Structure formats: C-alpha cells, structure tokens
Amino acid sequence: MADTTASDPRDVNSELRSPLLKPGKKSSEPEKLCIDEMLRMYCGEFGWWQLKHFVLTSLAWALEAFHTMVMIFADREPGWSCFSGSGCDATAKTVCGFEPGSWEWTGGSSSSTISEWGLVCGYKYRVGLAQALFFGGCMIGAGIFGHLSDSKLGRKGSLTVVCILNALFGCLTAFSPNYWTYVLLRVLTGFSTGGVGLCAFVLATEPVGPTKRGVAGMSTFYFFSTGIALLSGIAYIFRSWRTLYIASSIPSLLFLVIVLPFISESPRWYLVRGKVKEAMTLMHNIAKTNGKHLPDGVVLALDEETNKDSNYEQPCKEQLEIKEAVSGSLIDVVQSPITRTRLVLAVAINFLCSVVYYGLSLNVVNLETNLYLNVLLNAVAEMPAFTITAVLLDKFGRKPLAIGTLWFSGFFCFLGSLMTSVGIWKIVRMACGILGIFGMAGTYNLLFIYTAELFPTVVRNAALGCATQAAQMGAILAPFVVVLGGGLPFVVFGMCGTLGGILAFYLPETLHKPLYDTMGGMEDGESACRVV
C-alpha cells in the first residue's frame, strides 16, 4: 500500500532551493547590481554593442582634430619671392623692411590668413593671439559642456549640440571679412570644440566594463591622430585657407546626419539622473547584442545603494523605474578631501602636458622643413605611443606610465634645445621633437582615462571639464612659447614635462578599482580600501 505520508515533490524542490537563497532575502526580491557588476556578470564588458558604440562615438575625436589643428595650415606663413629688379634681398629670412610692391606671396594672398591680412613684422603677434583665443574658447566650452553633459543635456545631447555649433562656426569662419571677425569666429569654434572630445570620451567609455575600460579609453586618441593625419592631406589639397575651413567643417555635418543617430546615451547618466527604466532597457539591449542574457530579476542600482545592508524592503515597480536624480558639482569635489587633492593635481598635470603637446605640434613652423610632412610625421608618431601605453596600462598601472611618459618627453625636449638648425642637426632637432610628442601623446591619452577614474559619475564630466579647462590654459600659453623661436621652446617644454612627472607621484593608482557612481559611494569604497 502506498505511503500516504510521502512529501509533496514541490516541498522537496523548495527544500533543495532554500539553502541557496541568501538569509533574510526573499526569492522574489530583485538583485541589485551597479553597472560595472551587471556588465561583468550578465551583459559583457566589451562585446559587439560596445565595439560599435565605441567606434561611432570616437569618430568625433577626428572632428576635434580638424577644428583644432586647422590653424597650423590656415595661419602658416607662406613663402615669398622678389620681383625682378625690385632690389629686395631674396636671401633674407623676413620681408620686414622691404618696400611695398617689391615682393609677393607664393600662391597669392589668399593662401593663408597671414598673407591676406599682412600678419607679419609688427603684426606677427596677432597670429599667436588668434590661436590663443581659440584655446580660450575651448577652456570656457569645456567647463560649460562638462556641466551640461552631467546634468540636463546628457552625454549624447551635449555631443549633438557641440557638433552643430562646430559645423556652423567653422563654415562661417571661411567668410570672415577681416581679422577681428576671424578671431571672434575662432573663439566661438573653440567654445564648441572644447566639449567635443570631453563628451565623446565619456560617452564612449562609460558603457565599457572595468577590466576593458583602460584599453578602450586609451584607444580613443587613435581617432584624434588619424584626424590630424587626414587634415594634413586635406590641407595639401585645399591650399586656400577659406576653402580649407569649409572642407574641415563638412565632416561635422556628416557626423550629425550619418553617425549620431546610431549612438546611444550613456546608461550611467540615465542611472544617476533617476531614469532607471531607460538604463535597464539599454542594458538589456547591450546583453542581447552581445549574445548574453540579462535575467528579469536583476535591477540597476547606484554603487552606494549596493553597499548598504542587503536586508531591504522590495521596491514597487514604480520605484524601480523612476528614482530621484543624484547630482553633483565642482563644489562637492572641492569639499571632499579625497577629490580636492586629486583635482588640484589633475589640473596642474593637464596644464603642463598641454603646454608640451600643443607647443610641439605648433612648433613645426620653427623647424624649417616641409610643413605638411612634419604634421603627418607627428600624427604618425603618436599612434605607436597609444599602442605601447595601452598594452602596458594594465600591467604597470596608470601612475607609473604617467610619470614615465612625462619624463621621456621632457628628456628629448631638453635634448632638442641643444641642437642647432644647421645641416644634419636640423634633422636631429626634428627627431627630438617627434620623440617628444611621442611621449607626450602617450601622457595626454593616459590622462583622460586616469582623470576619469579619479572621480565618481555624478561629477566625472565636471571634473574632466575642469581638467580640460586647465589643458586649454596650457594650450593658450603654447603659441606664445613657440613665438620665442630657436631652442627656447624646447627648454620650456622640457621643464614642463619634468615637473608634471614629479606631480604625478602624488596621485593614487586606479588600476582595477571600481568606477564609482556617487561621492558617497567613492568615499565608502576608499575608506574600505584603507581599512583593508
């Protein structure tokens, strides 16, 4: 006769499952994970979705290269020649002192702003002034768009706005009737350009998992260097500065129409703005595209929420979809002892690095060699620097690489200052400049990912914007250093690289540390690390 006391199979299954459940937590309660954990466990850290998103977003770096480095060609001093029988000295290095009508610009007066508006001799300072004011516009734009991308506009919204403004102001620059209108439009172009790389970098790297983020962040600058290399070819084809500005602005329009519609907003921005439903929809899309599965019982949460006691009440559906936005500002960064020190150091190092990087880029006009070839070689020299630093990034960490690349660049800048511009030493000096920009390109690339990892999501773009502003201040100084001529620019660049390496000693290492969402989450995490 069958045993009537046999237990229900469902009870047996329940007993088998119960030891697997965490104490104090019901099986119906959702599993709260921060974005890094969700990417690592369910969605994939760098799959097809992240690859497509990364490449499309990083194309904006080439646009920044176009609008920034176009000044090298548009503001160049073209060659000149004497009219036969005019009495001017064709062997002279400058046209200052020549009688009007005794000489002419090679290629006509429309070849550059210098030849069109006579920016030579007593007006030569205006060339550096226009370039410096462009970077001044970049400094202002970086701060404003850094704040807007953290707040109302978001990463994608800010990128859209700056690309529209770049295309508009870039094309209008080509129709400048005089020097001061040209300067005004360059300042406005700089205002929008200052936010391009900032927004593109954060948008491209935030959906990437923690173990892949370093290499991905370092790879964004390949697009900037490629943009410089392409620009040298475009400038070689379009010799008139007006047509060059139009040709270098059209890609911004193409980016807006062809690329931007296929770029998604950052899930981290959705999360900190309280748009959990949108963030979860995007995370499900990432998992699906990567061939992964994100279970329905998993919910995104800010890192400070995941650090709390696991015994929590189950939230209703509305609470999971809509939360109060978490915000932050530079005031919060300054008030926290941890982020305050980091911000000061990041600002100083970015300033020094920018003086060297942009200074060496603009200093090609003093090397007395082929301008188009020099710009191309500098761009090509940057690419292996990105590869080497990307390979060594997770092996040696951010801090040692920052120090090493800064000092490497400083050494060759000091060496270049000892070379003359005669005979073979001219080639040696050019090689020192290329090696100097090789080292500083690696630093400049590294600093973006390093600075981004030093601050939580709620203030990351604001802090990056502040560091970018400091970099633009260094860029403002760079044209005036280049004007010094001779070996003095190399001396200044060498000093900046050495000092930057010393300051990097005081930054913390961020290798394999989580990318925090909030100030509270970062402070809790850093405190836990110190206790351990």
PDB file of N, CA and C in Angstrom, residues 366-407:
ATOM      1  N   ASN A 366      58.777  76.298 -36.770  1.00  0.00           N
ATOM      2  CA  ASN A 366      60.136  76.765 -36.483  1.00  0.00           C
ATOM      3  C   ASN A 366      61.219  75.789 -36.936  1.00  0.00           C
ATOM      4  N   LEU A 367      60.809  74.636 -37.462  1.00  0.00           N
ATOM      5  CA  LEU A 367      61.786  73.603 -37.807  1.00  0.00           C
ATOM      6  C   LEU A 367      62.346  73.760 -39.214  1.00  0.00           C
ATOM      7  N   GLU A 368      61.763  74.659 -40.001  1.00  0.00           N
ATOM      8  CA  GLU A 368      62.255  74.972 -41.344  1.00  0.00           C
ATOM      9  C   GLU A 368      62.319  73.751 -42.250  1.00  0.00           C
ATOM     10  N   THR A 369      61.310  72.890 -42.144  1.00  0.00           N
ATOM     11  CA  THR A 369      61.183  71.730 -43.030  1.00  0.00           C
ATOM     12  C   THR A 369      59.773  71.733 -43.612  1.00  0.00           C
ATOM     13  N   ASN A 370      59.447  70.694 -44.397  1.00  0.00           N
ATOM     14  CA  ASN A 370      58.133  70.642 -45.045  1.00  0.00           C
ATOM     15  C   ASN A 370      57.019  70.573 -44.006  1.00  0.00           C
ATOM     16  N   LEU A 371      56.124  71.560 -44.019  1.00  0.00           N
ATOM     17  CA  LEU A 371      55.074  71.671 -43.006  1.00  0.00           C
ATOM     18  C   LEU A 371      54.113  70.493 -43.052  1.00  0.00           C
ATOM     19  N   TYR A 372      53.643  70.129 -44.226  1.00  0.00           N
ATOM     20  CA  TYR A 372      52.671  69.039 -44.360  1.00  0.00           C
ATOM     21  C   TYR A 372      53.273  67.708 -43.911  1.00  0.00           C
ATOM     22  N   LEU A 373      54.534  67.484 -44.263  1.00  0.00           N
ATOM     23  CA  LEU A 373      55.215  66.250 -43.876  1.00  0.00           C
ATOM     24  C   LEU A 373      55.443  66.204 -42.369  1.00  0.00           C
ATOM     25  N   ASN A 374      55.829  67.329 -41.776  1.00  0.00           N
ATOM     26  CA  ASN A 374      56.063  67.374 -40.330  1.00  0.00           C
ATOM     27  C   ASN A 374      54.804  67.063 -39.542  1.00  0.00           C
ATOM     28  N   VAL A 375      53.697  67.672 -39.948  1.00  0.00           N
ATOM     29  CA  VAL A 375      52.429  67.421 -39.258  1.00  0.00           C
ATOM     30  C   VAL A 375      52.035  65.954 -39.397  1.00  0.00           C
ATOM     31  N   LEU A 376      52.225  65.394 -40.574  1.00  0.00           N
ATOM     32  CA  LEU A 376      51.910  63.988 -40.793  1.00  0.00           C
ATOM     33  C   LEU A 376      52.785  63.082 -39.928  1.00  0.00           C
ATOM     34  N   LEU A 377      54.091  63.371 -39.858  1.00  0.00           N
ATOM     35  CA  LEU A 377      55.011  62.556 -39.052  1.00  0.00           C
ATOM     36  C   LEU A 377      54.667  62.645 -37.568  1.00  0.00           C
ATOM     37  N   ASN A 378      54.315  63.838 -37.102  1.00  0.00           N
ATOM     38  CA  ASN A 378      53.917  63.979 -35.702  1.00  0.00           C
ATOM     39  C   ASN A 378      52.675  63.152 -35.392  1.00  0.00           C
ATOM     40  N   ALA A 379      51.711  63.159 -36.314  1.00  0.00           N
ATOM     41  CA  ALA A 379      50.488  62.383 -36.112  1.00  0.00           C
ATOM     42  C   ALA A 379      50.783  60.887 -36.101  1.00  0.00           C
ATOM     43  N   VAL A 380      51.641  60.458 -37.024  1.00  0.00           N
ATOM     44  CA  VAL A 380      52.007  59.037 -37.090  1.00  0.00           C
ATOM     45  C   VAL A 380      52.783  58.624 -35.847  1.00  0.00           C
ATOM     46  N   ALA A 381      53.634  59.522 -35.326  1.00  0.00           N
ATOM     47  CA  ALA A 381      54.438  59.208 -34.139  1.00  0.00           C
ATOM     48  C   ALA A 381      53.571  59.007 -32.907  1.00  0.00           C
ATOM     49  N   GLU A 382      52.403  59.634 -32.877  1.00  0.00           N
ATOM     50  CA  GLU A 382      51.521  59.495 -31.728  1.00  0.00           C
ATOM     51  C   GLU A 382      50.914  58.094 -31.629  1.00  0.00           C
ATOM     52  N   MET A 383      50.682  57.462 -32.759  1.00  0.00           N
ATOM     53  CA  MET A 383      49.950  56.192 -32.765  1.00  0.00           C
ATOM     54  C   MET A 383      50.676  55.062 -32.041  1.00  0.00           C
ATOM     55  N   PRO A 384      51.980  54.822 -32.291  1.00  0.00           N
ATOM     56  CA  PRO A 384      52.649  53.786 -31.503  1.00  0.00           C
ATOM     57  C   PRO A 384      52.702  54.115 -30.019  1.00  0.00           C
ATOM     58  N   ALA A 385      52.686  55.405 -29.675  1.00  0.00           N
ATOM     59  CA  ALA A 385      52.658  55.784 -28.262  1.00  0.00           C
ATOM     60  C   ALA A 385      51.362  55.302 -27.626  1.00  0.00           C
ATOM     61  N   PHE A 386      50.254  55.435 -28.360  1.00  0.00           N
ATOM     62  CA  PHE A 386      48.974  54.958 -27.846  1.00  0.00           C
ATOM     63  C   PHE A 386      48.981  53.439 -27.672  1.00  0.00           C
ATOM     64  N   THR A 387      49.573  52.743 -28.652  1.00  0.00           N
ATOM     65  CA  THR A 387      49.612  51.276 -28.589  1.00  0.00           C
ATOM     66  C   THR A 387      50.431  50.799 -27.396  1.00  0.00           C
ATOM     67  N   ILE A 388      51.606  51.394 -27.225  1.00  0.00           N
ATOM     68  CA  ILE A 388      52.502  50.977 -26.142  1.00  0.00           C
ATOM     69  C   ILE A 388      51.875  51.245 -24.781  1.00  0.00           C
ATOM     70  N   THR A 389      51.322  52.444 -24.608  1.00  0.00           N
ATOM     71  CA  THR A 389      50.707  52.758 -23.320  1.00  0.00           C
ATOM     72  C   THR A 389      49.473  51.894 -23.064  1.00  0.00           C
ATOM     73  N   ALA A 390      48.712  51.576 -24.117  1.00  0.00           N
ATOM     74  CA  ALA A 390      47.530  50.726 -23.945  1.00  0.00           C
ATOM     75  C   ALA A 390      47.931  49.316 -23.524  1.00  0.00           C
ATOM     76  N   VAL A 391      49.018  48.800 -24.106  1.00  0.00           N
ATOM     77  CA  VAL A 391      49.486  47.454 -23.765  1.00  0.00           C
ATOM     78  C   VAL A 391      50.010  47.410 -22.331  1.00  0.00           C
ATOM     79  N   LEU A 392      50.710  48.464 -21.923  1.00  0.00           N
ATOM     80  CA  LEU A 392      51.334  48.486 -20.600  1.00  0.00           C
ATOM     81  C   LEU A 392      50.404  49.006 -19.509  1.00  0.00           C
ATOM     82  N   LEU A 393      49.244  49.517 -19.905  1.00  0.00           N
ATOM     83  CA  LEU A 393      48.354  50.182 -18.958  1.00  0.00           C
ATOM     84  C   LEU A 393      47.943  49.279 -17.809  1.00  0.00           C
ATOM     85  N   ASP A 394      47.478  48.052 -18.123  1.00  0.00           N
ATOM     86  CA  ASP A 394      47.004  47.144 -17.088  1.00  0.00           C
ATOM     87  C   ASP A 394      48.126  46.302 -16.478  1.00  0.00           C
ATOM     88  N   LYS A 395      49.322  46.446 -17.007  1.00  0.00           N
ATOM     89  CA  LYS A 395      50.459  45.708 -16.455  1.00  0.00           C
ATOM     90  C   LYS A 395      51.194  46.529 -15.405  1.00  0.00           C
ATOM     91  N   PHE A 396      51.418  47.791 -15.698  1.00  0.00           N
ATOM     92  CA  PHE A 396      52.169  48.646 -14.775  1.00  0.00           C
ATOM     93  C   PHE A 396      51.278  49.647 -14.040  1.00  0.00           C
ATOM     94  N   GLY A 397      50.070  49.880 -14.538  1.00  0.00           N
ATOM     95  CA  GLY A 397      49.187  50.834 -13.884  1.00  0.00           C
ATOM     96  C   GLY A 397      49.260  52.219 -14.497  1.00  0.00           C
ATOM     97  N   ARG A 398      48.325  53.069 -14.080  1.00  0.00           N
ATOM     98  CA  ARG A 398      48.236  54.417 -14.636  1.00  0.00           C
ATOM     99  C   ARG A 398      49.365  55.323 -14.148  1.00  0.00           C
ATOM    100  N   LYS A 399      49.645  55.263 -12.874  1.00  0.00           N
ATOM    101  CA  LYS A 399      50.606  56.180 -12.261  1.00  0.00           C
ATOM    102  C   LYS A 399      52.022  56.033 -12.810  1.00  0.00           C
ATOM    103  N   PRO A 400      52.604  54.816 -12.834  1.00  0.00           N
ATOM    104  CA  PRO A 400      53.967  54.686 -13.380  1.00  0.00           C
ATOM    105  C   PRO A 400      54.070  55.108 -14.846  1.00  0.00           C
ATOM    106  N   LEU A 401      53.028  54.801 -15.628  1.00  0.00           N
ATOM    107  CA  LEU A 401      53.061  55.191 -17.035  1.00  0.00           C
ATOM    108  C   LEU A 401      52.995  56.707 -17.199  1.00  0.00           C
ATOM    109  N   ALA A 402      52.202  57.364 -16.370  1.00  0.00           N
ATOM    110  CA  ALA A 402      52.108  58.821 -16.441  1.00  0.00           C
ATOM    111  C   ALA A 402      53.469  59.456 -16.142  1.00  0.00           C
ATOM    112  N   ILE A 403      54.115  58.984 -15.113  1.00  0.00           N
ATOM    113  CA  ILE A 403      55.428  59.523 -14.745  1.00  0.00           C
ATOM    114  C   ILE A 403      56.454  59.247 -15.844  1.00  0.00           C
ATOM    115  N   GLY A 404      56.476  58.011 -16.336  1.00  0.00           N
ATOM    116  CA  GLY A 404      57.463  57.618 -17.343  1.00  0.00           C
ATOM    117  C   GLY A 404      57.331  58.386 -18.645  1.00  0.00           C
ATOM    118  N   THR A 405      56.094  58.536 -19.133  1.00  0.00           N
ATOM    119  CA  THR A 405      55.902  59.234 -20.411  1.00  0.00           C
ATOM    120  C   THR A 405      56.199  60.727 -20.299  1.00  0.00           C
ATOM    121  N   LEU A 406      55.868  61.328 -19.162  1.00  0.00           N
ATOM    122  CA  LEU A 406      56.159  62.747 -18.953  1.00  0.00           C
ATOM    123  C   LEU A 406      57.671  62.994 -18.952  1.00  0.00           C
ATOM    124  N   TRP A 407      58.391  62.151 -18.263  1.00  0.00           N
ATOM    125  CA  TRP A 407      59.852  62.325 -18.191  1.00  0.00           C
ATOM    126  C   TRP A 407      60.528  61.969 -19.510  1.00  0.00           C
TER     127      TRP A 407
END
